[in-house]
Coordinates of C-alpha atoms in Angstrom, one line a residue:
M159 CA 148.3 64.5 86.2
S160 CA 145.3 65.7 84.1
L161 CA 145.0 67.1 80.7
D162 CA 144.1 70.8 80.7
P163 CA 141.2 71.6 78.3
P164 CA 142.4 72.9 74.9
T165 CA 142.9 76.7 75.1
Y166 CA 140.9 77.3 71.9
L167 CA 137.9 75.3 73.2
F168 CA 138.2 76.8 76.8
S169 CA 138.1 80.3 75.4
L170 CA 135.1 79.5 73.2
Q171 CA 133.1 78.0 76.1
N172 CA 133.9 81.0 78.3
N173 CA 132.8 83.4 75.6
I174 CA 129.5 81.6 75.2
R175 CA 128.8 81.4 79.0
Q176 CA 129.0 85.2 79.2
R177 CA 126.6 85.9 76.3
P178 CA 123.1 87.0 77.4
I179 CA 120.2 84.8 76.1
P180 CA 116.8 86.4 75.7
W181 CA 115.0 83.4 77.4
P182 CA 111.5 84.9 77.6
G183 CA 111.5 85.4 73.8
A184 CA 112.6 81.9 73.3
V185 CA 109.8 80.6 75.4
R186 CA 107.2 82.7 73.6
A187 CA 108.5 81.5 70.2
G188 CA 108.2 77.8 71.4
H189 CA 111.9 77.1 71.2
I190 CA 111.9 76.0 74.8
T191 CA 109.2 75.4 77.4
E192 CA 108.8 77.1 80.7
G193 CA 109.8 73.8 82.4
D194 CA 113.0 73.6 80.3
L195 CA 113.9 77.2 81.3
R196 CA 113.4 76.5 85.0
K197 CA 115.7 73.5 84.8
I198 CA 118.4 75.5 82.9
Q199 CA 118.3 78.3 85.3
S200 CA 118.4 76.0 88.3
V201 CA 121.9 74.8 87.4
D202 CA 123.3 77.7 85.5
K203 CA 125.7 80.1 87.3
V204 CA 125.4 78.3 90.6
R205 CA 128.0 76.7 92.9
K206 CA 129.1 73.2 91.9
E207 CA 127.7 71.5 95.0
Q208 CA 124.4 73.2 94.6
R209 CA 124.3 72.1 91.0
R210 CA 125.2 68.5 91.8
Q211 CA 122.4 68.3 94.4
T212 CA 119.8 69.9 92.0
I213 CA 120.7 67.4 89.2
E214 CA 120.8 64.3 91.4
G215 CA 117.4 65.4 92.8
D216 CA 115.9 65.2 89.3
L217 CA 118.0 63.0 87.1
E218 CA 115.1 61.9 84.9
G219 CA 114.1 65.5 84.3
F220 CA 117.5 66.6 83.2
R221 CA 118.0 63.5 81.1
T222 CA 114.7 64.4 79.3
L223 CA 115.8 68.0 78.9
L224 CA 118.9 66.9 76.9
L225 CA 117.8 63.7 75.2
G226 CA 114.0 63.9 75.1
G227 CA 111.7 61.1 76.1
D228 CA 108.0 60.2 76.8
G229 CA 107.0 61.9 73.6
R230 CA 109.0 65.1 74.3
Q231 CA 111.8 66.5 72.1
S232 CA 115.3 67.2 73.4
V233 CA 115.8 71.0 74.0
L234 CA 118.6 70.7 71.3
E235 CA 115.9 69.6 68.8
S236 CA 113.2 72.1 69.8
A237 CA 115.7 75.0 69.8
G238 CA 117.5 73.7 66.7
K239 CA 116.9 77.0 64.8
R240 CA 118.4 79.1 67.6
A241 CA 122.2 78.7 67.3
D242 CA 122.8 80.8 70.4
I243 CA 120.6 78.5 72.6
V244 CA 122.1 75.4 71.1
Q245 CA 125.6 76.7 71.9
Y246 CA 124.6 77.7 75.4
I247 CA 123.0 74.3 76.1
M248 CA 126.1 72.4 74.7
V249 CA 128.4 74.4 77.0
L250 CA 126.1 73.7 80.0
A251 CA 125.8 70.0 79.1
G252 CA 129.6 69.8 78.9
D253 CA 129.9 71.4 82.4
L254 CA 127.3 68.9 83.8
I255 CA 129.0 65.7 82.6
E256 CA 132.7 66.7 82.5
V257 CA 135.2 64.3 84.1
R258 CA 138.7 65.5 84.9
R259 CA 140.7 62.3 84.6
Q260 CA 143.8 61.7 86.7
T261 CA 146.1 59.5 84.7
H262 CA 149.7 58.4 84.7
F263 CA 150.7 58.4 81.0
V264 CA 153.5 55.9 81.1
G265 CA 153.5 52.4 82.4
N266 CA 150.1 50.6 82.5
L267 CA 147.4 52.2 80.4
N268 CA 145.0 51.9 83.3
D269 CA 147.2 53.4 86.0
G270 CA 145.5 56.0 88.2
K271 CA 142.1 56.2 89.9
P272 CA 139.0 55.2 87.9
P273 CA 137.1 58.3 86.8
D274 CA 134.3 59.5 89.1
I275 CA 131.5 59.6 86.5
P276 CA 128.9 62.2 87.2
A277 CA 125.4 60.9 88.0
L278 CA 123.9 62.8 85.0
S279 CA 126.3 61.2 82.6
S280 CA 125.4 57.7 83.9
A281 CA 121.7 58.7 83.6
L282 CA 122.2 59.8 80.0
L283 CA 123.9 56.6 79.1
E284 CA 120.9 54.6 80.3
H285 CA 118.7 56.3 77.8
P286 CA 117.7 54.1 74.7
E287 CA 119.3 56.7 72.4
P288 CA 122.0 58.4 74.4
Y289 CA 123.7 60.1 71.4
K290 CA 120.8 60.8 69.1
P291 CA 120.4 64.6 69.6
F292 CA 124.1 65.2 69.5
L293 CA 125.4 63.3 66.4
P294 CA 123.6 65.4 63.8
L295 CA 125.2 68.5 65.2
L296 CA 128.7 67.2 64.2
S297 CA 127.8 67.6 60.5
Q298 CA 126.0 70.9 60.8
S299 CA 128.8 72.8 59.2
S300 CA 131.8 72.1 57.0
N301 CA 133.7 75.0 58.7
P302 CA 136.1 73.4 61.2
E303 CA 135.8 76.6 63.3
D304 CA 132.0 76.4 63.7
A305 CA 131.2 76.5 67.4
I306 CA 128.3 74.0 67.5
P307 CA 130.2 70.9 66.1
L308 CA 133.2 71.8 68.2
L309 CA 131.2 72.0 71.4
T310 CA 129.3 68.9 70.5
S311 CA 132.5 66.9 69.9
S312 CA 133.6 67.9 73.4
V313 CA 130.3 66.7 75.0
L314 CA 130.3 63.5 73.0
A315 CA 134.0 62.7 73.8
N316 CA 133.2 63.0 77.5
L317 CA 130.0 61.0 77.3
I318 CA 131.5 58.2 75.1
S319 CA 134.6 58.1 77.3
N320 CA 132.4 57.6 80.3
A321 CA 130.5 54.9 78.5
L322 CA 133.7 53.1 77.5
T323 CA 135.0 53.0 81.1
S324 CA 131.7 51.9 82.7
K325 CA 129.6 48.8 82.4
N326 CA 127.1 50.3 80.0
E327 CA 124.3 48.3 78.4
R328 CA 124.2 50.6 75.4
S329 CA 127.6 49.5 74.1
S330 CA 126.2 48.9 70.6
K331 CA 125.1 52.5 70.5
T332 CA 128.5 53.6 71.6
E333 CA 130.2 51.6 68.9
E334 CA 127.9 53.2 66.3
A335 CA 128.6 56.7 67.6
L336 CA 132.3 56.5 68.1
P337 CA 133.3 56.2 64.4
K338 CA 131.2 59.2 63.6
L339 CA 133.0 61.2 66.3
Y340 CA 136.4 59.9 65.0
T341 CA 135.5 61.1 61.5
Y342 CA 134.6 64.6 62.7
L343 CA 137.8 64.9 64.8
S344 CA 139.9 63.8 61.9
T345 CA 138.8 67.0 60.0
L346 CA 140.1 69.1 62.9
A347 CA 143.4 67.1 62.9
Q348 CA 143.8 67.9 59.2
S349 CA 143.4 71.6 59.9
S350 CA 146.3 74.0 59.6
D351 CA 145.2 75.5 62.9
S352 CA 147.2 74.0 65.8
G353 CA 144.4 75.0 68.2
L354 CA 141.9 72.8 66.3
Q355 CA 144.4 70.0 66.0
D356 CA 144.9 70.0 69.7
I357 CA 141.2 69.7 70.3
A358 CA 141.1 66.6 68.1
V359 CA 144.1 65.0 69.7
Q360 CA 143.0 65.6 73.3
E361 CA 139.5 64.2 72.5
Y362 CA 141.1 61.2 70.8
S363 CA 143.1 60.6 74.0
A364 CA 140.0 60.7 76.1
L365 CA 138.4 58.1 73.9
L366 CA 141.4 55.6 73.4
R367 CA 140.9 54.1 76.9
T368 CA 139.7 50.6 75.8
K369 CA 140.8 47.9 73.4
K370 CA 137.6 48.3 71.4
S371 CA 137.9 52.1 71.0
R372 CA 141.6 51.7 69.9
E373 CA 140.6 49.0 67.4
L374 CA 137.9 51.2 65.9
F375 CA 140.4 54.1 65.8
W376 CA 142.8 51.9 63.9
R377 CA 140.1 50.6 61.5
Q378 CA 139.7 54.3 60.4
R379 CA 143.4 54.9 60.3
K380 CA 143.4 56.8 57.0
E381 CA 141.3 59.4 58.7
T382 CA 142.6 59.1 62.2
V383 CA 146.3 58.0 62.2
N384 CA 147.5 59.5 58.9
P385 CA 147.0 63.2 59.9
L386 CA 148.8 62.6 63.2
I387 CA 151.7 61.0 61.4
E388 CA 152.0 64.2 59.3
I389 CA 152.2 66.3 62.5
L390 CA 155.0 64.1 63.8
R391 CA 156.8 64.2 60.5
S392 CA 156.6 68.0 60.5
A393 CA 158.0 68.0 64.1
S394 CA 160.8 65.7 63.0
G395 CA 161.9 68.1 60.2
A396 CA 160.8 65.6 57.5
D397 CA 157.7 66.3 55.3
K398 CA 155.7 63.4 54.0
D399 CA 158.0 62.7 51.1
S400 CA 161.4 63.3 52.7
D401 CA 162.3 59.8 54.0
S402 CA 166.0 60.5 53.7
T403 CA 165.8 63.0 56.6
L404 CA 164.5 60.3 58.9
W405 CA 167.0 57.6 57.9
S406 CA 170.0 60.0 58.0
G407 CA 169.1 61.6 61.3
G408 CA 169.5 65.0 59.7
A409 CA 168.4 67.3 62.5
S410 CA 170.2 67.7 65.8
I411 CA 169.1 68.2 69.4
R412 CA 170.8 71.6 69.3
S413 CA 168.8 72.8 66.3
A414 CA 165.6 71.5 67.8
T415 CA 165.9 73.3 71.1
E416 CA 167.2 76.6 69.7
A417 CA 164.9 76.9 66.7
G418 CA 161.8 75.1 67.9
L419 CA 160.4 71.9 66.6
G420 CA 160.1 71.4 62.8
G421 CA 157.1 72.7 61.0
G422 CA 156.2 75.0 63.8
V423 CA 154.7 72.2 65.9
G424 CA 154.4 73.3 69.5
L425 CA 155.6 71.2 72.4
Q426 CA 152.1 70.9 73.8
L427 CA 150.6 69.6 70.5
L428 CA 153.6 67.2 70.1
Y429 CA 153.1 65.8 73.6
H430 CA 149.4 65.2 73.0
V431 CA 150.0 63.5 69.6
L432 CA 152.7 61.3 71.2
L433 CA 150.2 60.4 74.0
V434 CA 147.7 59.2 71.4
F435 CA 150.3 57.0 69.8
W436 CA 151.4 55.7 73.2
Q437 CA 147.8 54.7 73.9
L438 CA 147.5 53.0 70.4
S439 CA 150.8 51.1 71.0
F440 CA 148.9 49.0 73.6
E441 CA 147.5 47.3 70.5
A442 CA 151.1 46.8 69.2
K443 CA 150.5 43.3 67.6
L444 CA 147.7 44.9 65.5
V445 CA 149.4 48.2 64.6
G446 CA 153.2 47.8 64.9
K447 CA 154.0 46.1 61.5
P448 CA 151.7 48.3 59.4
L449 CA 152.9 51.5 61.1
E450 CA 156.5 50.6 60.1
E451 CA 155.6 49.4 56.6
I452 CA 153.5 52.4 55.7
H453 CA 154.8 55.2 57.9
D454 CA 158.4 54.2 58.8
I455 CA 157.4 54.6 62.5
I456 CA 160.7 53.4 63.9
P457 CA 163.0 55.9 62.1
L458 CA 160.4 58.6 62.7
Y459 CA 160.4 57.9 66.5
V460 CA 164.2 57.6 66.6
Q461 CA 164.5 61.0 64.9
L462 CA 161.9 62.5 67.4
L463 CA 163.9 61.0 70.2
R464 CA 167.0 62.8 69.0
L465 CA 165.1 66.1 69.0
S466 CA 163.1 65.5 72.2
P467 CA 163.3 68.7 74.2
K468 CA 161.8 67.5 77.4
E469 CA 161.9 64.4 79.6
K470 CA 158.2 64.0 79.3
T471 CA 158.3 63.7 75.5
T472 CA 161.3 61.4 75.8
R473 CA 159.3 59.2 78.2
L474 CA 156.4 58.8 75.8
L475 CA 158.7 58.1 72.8
L476 CA 160.7 55.4 74.6
S477 CA 157.5 53.8 76.1
T478 CA 155.9 53.7 72.6
L479 CA 159.0 52.3 71.0
H480 CA 159.2 49.7 73.8
N481 CA 155.6 48.6 73.3
L482 CA 155.9 48.4 69.5
I483 CA 159.2 46.6 69.3
S484 CA 158.6 44.1 72.1
A485 CA 155.5 42.9 70.4
N486 CA 157.0 42.8 66.9
R487 CA 160.7 41.9 67.4
A488 CA 161.2 40.0 64.1
T489 CA 160.1 43.0 62.0
L490 CA 160.9 46.1 64.1
L491 CA 164.2 45.2 65.7
P492 CA 165.9 45.2 62.3
A493 CA 164.3 48.6 61.5
A494 CA 165.6 49.9 64.9
M495 CA 169.1 48.8 64.0
L496 CA 169.0 50.5 60.6
A497 CA 167.6 53.7 62.2
R498 CA 170.6 53.7 64.6
L499 CA 168.5 53.4 67.7
P500 CA 171.3 51.5 69.7
A501 CA 173.7 54.4 69.5
L502 CA 171.0 56.8 70.6
L503 CA 170.0 54.7 73.5
Q504 CA 173.6 54.6 74.6
N505 CA 173.6 58.4 74.5
L506 CA 170.4 58.6 76.6
S507 CA 171.9 56.1 79.1
G508 CA 174.7 58.6 79.8
R509 CA 172.3 61.4 80.7
H510 CA 170.9 62.4 84.0
L511 CA 167.3 61.0 83.7
T512 CA 165.1 60.6 86.7
D513 CA 161.7 59.2 85.6
P514 CA 161.5 55.5 86.8
D515 CA 159.2 54.4 83.9
L516 CA 161.6 56.0 81.3
L517 CA 164.6 54.3 82.9
E518 CA 162.9 50.9 82.9
D519 CA 161.9 51.2 79.2
L520 CA 165.4 52.4 78.4
K521 CA 166.9 49.4 80.1
S522 CA 164.5 47.0 78.5
L523 CA 165.1 48.3 75.0
N524 CA 168.9 48.0 75.5
E525 CA 168.5 44.4 76.6
M526 CA 166.3 43.6 73.6
I527 CA 168.9 45.1 71.2
D528 CA 171.8 43.4 72.9
E529 CA 170.1 40.0 72.6
Y530 CA 169.3 40.7 69.0
T531 CA 172.8 41.8 68.0
R532 CA 174.4 38.6 69.6
T533 CA 172.4 36.4 67.2
Q534 CA 172.7 38.4 64.0
T535 CA 175.1 37.7 61.1
T536 CA 176.0 40.2 58.4
F537 CA 173.6 38.4 56.0
D538 CA 170.8 38.8 58.5
E539 CA 171.5 42.5 58.8
Y540 CA 171.5 42.9 55.0
A541 CA 168.3 40.9 54.6
A542 CA 166.6 42.8 57.3
E543 CA 167.5 46.1 55.6
V544 CA 166.0 45.0 52.3
Q545 CA 162.9 43.7 54.1
S546 CA 162.5 47.1 55.8
G547 CA 161.9 48.6 52.3
H548 CA 164.5 51.3 52.6
L549 CA 168.1 51.0 51.6
R550 CA 171.1 53.2 52.6
W551 CA 174.8 52.8 52.1
S552 CA 175.3 50.5 55.1
P553 CA 178.6 48.5 55.2
P554 CA 177.5 45.3 53.3
H555 CA 176.7 47.1 50.1
R556 CA 180.2 48.2 49.4
N557 CA 182.0 45.2 50.8
P558 CA 183.3 42.8 48.0
K559 CA 183.9 40.0 50.6
F560 CA 180.2 40.2 51.7
W561 CA 179.0 39.7 48.2
A562 CA 181.5 36.9 47.4
E563 CA 180.3 35.0 50.5
N564 CA 176.6 35.8 50.4
A565 CA 175.4 36.5 46.8
R566 CA 174.2 32.9 46.2
K567 CA 172.5 32.7 49.6
I568 CA 170.7 36.0 48.9
L569 CA 169.3 34.5 45.6
E570 CA 168.3 31.2 47.2
N571 CA 167.2 32.0 50.7
N572 CA 163.5 31.6 51.3
Q573 CA 162.8 31.0 47.6
G574 CA 164.5 34.3 46.6
E575 CA 162.6 36.4 49.1
V576 CA 165.3 39.2 49.1
P577 CA 165.6 39.8 45.3
K578 CA 161.8 39.9 45.1
K579 CA 161.8 42.6 47.8
L580 CA 164.6 44.4 45.9
A581 CA 162.5 44.4 42.8
E582 CA 159.6 45.9 44.8
I583 CA 161.8 48.6 46.1
M584 CA 163.2 49.4 42.7
G585 CA 159.7 49.6 41.3
K586 CA 159.1 52.9 43.2
S587 CA 160.2 56.3 42.0
W588 CA 161.8 57.5 45.3
D589 CA 161.5 61.1 44.1
N590 CA 162.7 62.5 47.4
D591 CA 165.4 59.9 48.2
K592 CA 167.1 58.8 45.0
Q593 CA 169.9 57.2 47.1
V594 CA 167.7 54.2 47.6
L595 CA 167.7 53.5 43.8
A596 CA 171.4 53.9 43.6
V597 CA 172.0 51.4 46.4
A598 CA 169.6 48.9 44.8
C599 CA 171.4 49.2 41.4
N600 CA 174.7 48.5 43.2
D601 CA 173.2 45.4 44.8
V602 CA 171.9 44.1 41.4
A603 CA 175.3 44.7 39.9
C604 CA 177.0 42.7 42.7
L605 CA 174.5 39.8 42.4
V606 CA 175.1 39.5 38.6
K607 CA 178.8 39.7 39.0
E608 CA 179.0 37.0 41.7
V609 CA 176.4 34.6 40.4
P610 CA 176.1 35.3 36.6
E611 CA 174.4 31.9 36.0
R612 CA 171.3 33.1 37.9
R613 CA 170.8 36.2 35.7
S614 CA 167.5 34.8 34.4
Q615 CA 166.1 34.8 38.0
L616 CA 166.7 38.5 38.2
E617 CA 165.4 39.1 34.7
K618 CA 162.1 37.4 35.5
L619 CA 161.7 39.8 38.4
G620 CA 162.1 42.8 36.0
L621 CA 165.4 43.9 37.5
K622 CA 167.3 44.0 34.2
S623 CA 164.7 46.2 32.4
R624 CA 164.5 48.4 35.5
V625 CA 168.2 49.1 35.8
M626 CA 168.3 49.8 32.0
A627 CA 165.5 52.4 32.5
L628 CA 167.3 54.0 35.4
M629 CA 170.2 54.9 33.1
A630 CA 168.1 57.8 32.0
E631 CA 167.5 59.1 35.6
S632 CA 168.3 62.7 36.4
D633 CA 170.2 61.7 39.5
Q634 CA 173.9 61.2 38.8
S635 CA 174.5 58.5 41.4
V636 CA 171.5 56.5 40.1
R637 CA 172.8 56.8 36.5
W638 CA 176.3 55.6 37.5
E639 CA 175.1 52.6 39.5
S640 CA 172.5 51.6 36.9
L641 CA 175.2 51.8 34.2
R642 CA 177.5 49.6 36.3
A643 CA 174.7 47.0 36.7
V644 CA 173.9 46.9 33.0
G645 CA 177.7 46.6 32.4
E646 CA 177.8 43.4 34.5
W647 CA 174.9 42.0 32.5
M648 CA 176.6 42.9 29.1
R649 CA 179.7 41.0 30.2
Y650 CA 177.7 37.8 29.9
S651 CA 175.3 38.8 27.1
F652 CA 176.8 36.2 24.6
E653 CA 177.0 33.4 27.1
G654 CA 174.3 30.7 27.4

């Protein structure tokens, strides 16, 4: 299976191919040479086989045309003032080095046949400065719809992707160029235009084929990952501040299929974004824990799994969850339990699913969860929920027996790790999920009630002052729970 070119880019390229260029005038003005023109015309608007033979018969000449050399400028530099010529050359260059990659998107990242890299692409990569004429064009305009940067990004994505998957001696040049391309693509991903977003995401996918490229992508995660997370959150029906939607599983499969995905996110864009995260998940030890801590990736993926309208999106969601959780069991399995992944997996197991990779990942996830649940106590579940950084009204919070049996252990375990995390959670405003603060106040009240002699430990963490401040909260449930917590403290205010 191969990725079709983004519709927006495909239409732009076709439009430029059809535009007439006054080549004689360009030669007279010195924008290109007679030799450049002969090379361009020898491969333009001819059959693919004839084009291939022409290029392979003069690789050095075509490399010099695009990159310069032996004291000669690249045609992109000599014609730099002629936007029409630069656009035409970029479309032509893209045609000459394009690789249509056949890839199985689930299973081993390197499944499928290795790409057949065009001879010209290999020749360009052997140049001392293979990216020099292209990189300045990325910053030629701040308008994300400008044709030249868009076309340049496509050429660079193909060229760099070829470099990453071949034994290329210019790897340092590639590692210098790749972050600049990532930065440009991130501006497209942040656009409100889904066509531009899809260009960015498909080009990311072409680049994330090696460990090094994925590490560089992650290093720039504020630019690269964050905008893609926002697309997924929109698709899930939760904006960037509405964590409660994710944790409650607010939307249903019925609403997703009848009304479309949330935020107007199209199925094709969703699939391509999921593909990027699937590729990134092969660095799960590097990215798994931060993705959960910063972006709540597990509840987000569980919600998307509930909404998944097609087996192909379900396949990518399950495979990514499997990769992330299997490499980070201690931190991500508790999050999966809180997000109610087990019940959803049982639901999926009852469906008529046919994809073998999907079924294998489903089975493996169920086995991991079964093993985890056999070894967990109620205390472990509570501690895991607090460590996840997001509280909800799960059974332990309202269970007097749980607090009577576990309050002291909560305060003492791992040098008071749980109450420290509780203080951290309460230190946030939770403007779009006040329930978290209400649950936290309940827990403080229970700790003070069951172990009053350890009140000073909680006071040193700032919990007493915080619950007192929360009595002025606008949310009724937070006010009530904070008042109850302060009341427990007041019971012992005159004791030593």
